Amino acid sequence: MPSKTKVEIEDAVAQAMRSLGNGGILLTTKGGSKVDSMVIGWGTFGINWGKPVAVVYVRKGRDTRGNLDRTMEFTLNIPDGRLTPQIVMTCGTIHRHDVNKAKELGFTLVDSDIVRAPGIAQVPLTIECKVIYRQKEKLGLYPDKIQKKYYPQDVDSDATGSNRDVHIAYYGEIVNAYRIEP
């Protein structure tokens, strides 16, 4: 069974920021017995309301969003290096409710210390977050160039990547960080 080593939040955030710009990280939720992970390449880290936070963006049609709204918790799973092409393909493009991505990828799920969403041994750095604020973004507040590129209104909501749905911003207080060791 893998073990966990505590990591300073600042160190975990620094690695997460590098990974966001280098192929992405996983956002993982758990609702009941259903674990769902999705690749994210957008995010923000900082201090809000005196707390360390991770802000993640999820479109309304994603399974991850349903779990997130029910539990108000998530983990960020950060790879050493880049996510594998298989992880990107499975967690970045499959949006069907009937697919067990963790099983399909052979992930070893590791219980978190504070939140229900697990860590993933194959993506070993884990940041645990509890949602403290969320807001649906308003399309009309984006500049036209961003609207056209990321929110084309003629692209169905089920499309991977740019589509008509705006994101919901979830502000997660970072409550713990650890590295999973084999």
Short mmCIF file of C-alpha atoms in Angstrom, two decimals:
data_model
loop_
_atom_site.label_atom_id
_atom_site.label_comp_id
_atom_site.label_asym_id
_atom_site.label_seq_id
_atom_site.Cartn_x
_atom_site.Cartn_y
_atom_site.Cartn_z
CA MET A 1 0.00 0.00 0.00
CA PRO A 2 1.41 3.40 -0.91
CA SER A 3 2.31 5.83 1.86
CA LYS A 4 1.95 9.62 1.99
CA THR A 5 4.51 12.28 2.83
CA LYS A 6 3.27 15.76 3.81
CA VAL A 7 4.31 18.56 1.44
CA GLU A 8 4.31 22.29 2.18
CA ILE A 9 1.39 23.94 0.41
CA GLU A 10 3.67 26.55 -1.22
CA ASP A 11 5.87 23.81 -2.71
CA ALA A 12 2.86 21.86 -4.00
CA VAL A 13 1.39 25.01 -5.57
CA ALA A 14 4.68 25.82 -7.31
CA GLN A 15 4.77 22.36 -8.91
CA ALA A 16 1.08 22.56 -9.81
CA MET A 17 1.62 25.90 -11.57
CA ARG A 18 4.47 24.45 -13.64
CA SER A 19 2.34 21.42 -14.54
CA LEU A 20 -0.68 23.52 -15.59
CA GLY A 21 1.46 25.08 -18.31
CA ASN A 22 3.15 21.81 -19.21
CA GLY A 23 0.33 19.46 -20.20
CA GLY A 24 -2.08 19.91 -17.32
CA ILE A 25 -3.07 18.31 -14.05
CA LEU A 26 -6.05 16.24 -12.90
CA LEU A 27 -9.00 17.56 -10.95
CA THR A 28 -10.59 14.66 -9.09
CA THR A 29 -13.95 14.44 -7.32
CA LYS A 30 -15.77 11.69 -5.50
CA GLY A 31 -19.55 11.56 -5.16
CA GLY A 32 -20.75 8.45 -3.34
CA SER A 33 -18.60 5.66 -4.77
CA LYS A 34 -18.07 7.44 -8.11
CA VAL A 35 -14.61 8.93 -8.63
CA ASP A 36 -14.18 11.18 -11.63
CA SER A 37 -11.04 12.89 -12.90
CA MET A 38 -10.68 15.47 -15.63
CA VAL A 39 -7.63 17.13 -17.14
CA ILE A 40 -7.38 20.86 -16.51
CA GLY A 41 -4.95 23.27 -18.10
CA TRP A 42 -6.45 26.45 -16.64
CA GLY A 43 -6.31 27.45 -13.04
CA THR A 44 -5.22 30.08 -10.59
CA PHE A 45 -3.52 29.86 -7.23
CA GLY A 46 -3.37 32.62 -4.65
CA ILE A 47 -4.63 33.99 -1.39
CA ASN A 48 -8.31 34.88 -1.02
CA TRP A 49 -9.95 35.82 2.26
CA GLY A 50 -6.66 35.09 4.04
CA LYS A 51 -6.61 31.47 2.83
CA PRO A 52 -4.51 29.66 0.22
CA VAL A 53 -6.82 28.85 -2.69
CA ALA A 54 -6.87 27.03 -5.99
CA VAL A 55 -9.40 28.34 -8.51
CA VAL A 56 -10.48 25.74 -11.06
CA TYR A 57 -12.85 26.11 -13.99
CA VAL A 58 -15.37 23.43 -14.96
CA ARG A 59 -18.04 23.55 -17.66
CA LYS A 60 -21.57 22.65 -16.59
CA GLY A 61 -21.93 19.43 -18.61
CA ARG A 62 -19.03 17.57 -17.03
CA ASP A 63 -19.44 14.66 -14.57
CA THR A 64 -16.79 16.31 -12.46
CA ARG A 65 -19.06 19.33 -11.98
CA GLY A 66 -21.94 17.21 -10.68
CA ASN A 67 -19.73 15.61 -8.05
CA LEU A 68 -18.16 18.96 -7.23
CA ASP A 69 -21.53 20.62 -6.66
CA ARG A 70 -22.69 17.77 -4.40
CA THR A 71 -19.56 17.41 -2.29
CA MET A 72 -17.88 20.85 -2.55
CA GLU A 73 -14.49 19.08 -2.36
CA PHE A 74 -11.80 18.06 -4.82
CA THR A 75 -8.19 17.06 -5.17
CA LEU A 76 -5.67 18.29 -7.67
CA ASN A 77 -3.36 15.50 -8.81
CA ILE A 78 -0.04 16.76 -10.14
CA PRO A 79 2.31 14.53 -12.14
CA ASP A 80 6.07 14.31 -11.95
CA GLY A 81 6.69 15.56 -15.49
CA ARG A 82 3.75 15.39 -17.89
CA LEU A 83 0.50 13.46 -17.82
CA THR A 84 0.73 10.39 -20.04
CA PRO A 85 -1.08 10.54 -23.40
CA GLN A 86 -3.42 7.77 -22.18
CA ILE A 87 -4.42 9.82 -19.11
CA VAL A 88 -4.94 12.93 -21.24
CA MET A 89 -7.07 11.00 -23.74
CA THR A 90 -9.20 9.26 -21.09
CA CYS A 91 -9.59 12.14 -18.63
CA GLY A 92 -9.50 14.94 -21.17
CA THR A 93 -11.96 13.77 -23.79
CA ILE A 94 -14.31 11.14 -22.31
CA HIS A 95 -17.39 12.77 -20.80
CA ARG A 96 -19.70 9.78 -20.55
CA HIS A 97 -21.28 9.01 -17.19
CA ASP A 98 -20.85 5.26 -17.59
CA VAL A 99 -17.04 5.17 -17.86
CA ASN A 100 -14.96 4.33 -14.78
CA LYS A 101 -11.84 6.26 -15.77
CA ALA A 102 -9.85 5.24 -12.68
CA LYS A 103 -10.46 1.54 -13.39
CA GLU A 104 -9.81 1.94 -17.10
CA LEU A 105 -6.45 3.63 -16.38
CA GLY A 106 -5.47 1.23 -13.58
CA PHE A 107 -5.21 4.05 -11.05
CA THR A 108 -4.34 3.25 -7.47
CA LEU A 109 -6.65 5.50 -5.46
CA VAL A 110 -5.38 6.63 -2.07
CA ASP A 111 -7.72 8.05 0.56
CA SER A 112 -7.11 11.70 1.32
CA ASP A 113 -6.68 12.96 4.86
CA ILE A 114 -9.39 15.65 4.88
CA VAL A 115 -11.57 15.49 1.74
CA ARG A 116 -13.41 12.54 0.17
CA ALA A 117 -11.77 12.85 -3.25
CA PRO A 118 -8.73 10.57 -3.43
CA GLY A 119 -5.14 11.01 -4.38
CA ILE A 120 -3.83 8.95 -7.30
CA ALA A 121 -0.57 7.04 -6.87
CA GLN A 122 0.29 7.33 -10.58
CA VAL A 123 -0.06 11.16 -10.37
CA PRO A 124 1.64 11.45 -6.98
CA LEU A 125 1.46 15.04 -5.74
CA THR A 126 -1.99 15.73 -4.26
CA ILE A 127 -3.54 19.01 -3.14
CA GLU A 128 -6.77 18.68 -1.14
CA CYS A 129 -9.35 21.48 -1.50
CA LYS A 130 -12.70 22.45 0.02
CA VAL A 131 -14.86 24.79 -2.07
CA ILE A 132 -15.47 28.10 -0.31
CA TYR A 133 -16.97 30.01 -3.25
CA ARG A 134 -18.26 29.31 -6.76
CA GLN A 135 -19.57 31.46 -9.55
CA LYS A 136 -20.83 30.87 -13.05
CA GLU A 137 -18.95 33.17 -15.39
CA LYS A 138 -20.92 35.58 -17.57
CA LEU A 139 -20.24 35.29 -21.29
CA GLY A 140 -20.92 38.96 -21.99
CA LEU A 141 -18.09 40.04 -19.67
CA TYR A 142 -15.42 38.38 -21.83
CA PRO A 143 -13.77 40.34 -24.64
CA ASP A 144 -15.12 39.33 -28.09
CA LYS A 145 -11.87 37.57 -29.02
CA ILE A 146 -12.08 35.25 -25.98
CA GLN A 147 -15.81 34.66 -26.50
CA LYS A 148 -15.29 33.58 -30.10
CA LYS A 149 -12.28 31.37 -29.39
CA TYR A 150 -13.35 29.62 -26.17
CA TYR A 151 -17.16 29.94 -26.14
CA PRO A 152 -18.37 29.61 -29.75
CA GLN A 153 -22.14 29.56 -29.54
CA ASP A 154 -22.48 27.23 -32.54
CA VAL A 155 -20.57 24.38 -30.82
CA ASP A 156 -22.60 21.93 -28.75
CA SER A 157 -22.10 21.68 -24.98
CA ASP A 158 -20.87 18.08 -25.25
CA ALA A 159 -17.89 19.06 -27.39
CA THR A 160 -14.45 18.65 -25.84
CA GLY A 161 -12.50 21.89 -25.61
CA SER A 162 -14.16 25.10 -26.72
CA ASN A 163 -17.95 25.01 -26.74
CA ARG A 164 -20.94 27.23 -25.97
CA ASP A 165 -20.93 26.66 -22.17
CA VAL A 166 -19.16 29.12 -19.91
CA HIS A 167 -17.17 27.81 -16.97
CA ILE A 168 -18.08 27.76 -13.32
CA ALA A 169 -15.18 29.02 -11.21
CA TYR A 170 -14.66 27.01 -8.03
CA TYR A 171 -12.50 28.56 -5.33
CA GLY A 172 -11.08 25.74 -3.26
CA GLU A 173 -9.36 26.43 0.02
CA ILE A 174 -6.18 24.36 0.00
CA VAL A 175 -6.37 22.33 3.21
CA ASN A 176 -3.61 19.78 2.72
CA ALA A 177 -0.88 18.61 0.36
CA TYR A 178 1.04 15.36 0.19
CA ARG A 179 3.09 13.15 -2.08
CA ILE A 180 2.16 9.52 -2.55
CA GLU A 181 5.15 7.22 -2.26
CA PRO A 182 5.15 3.65 -3.67
#
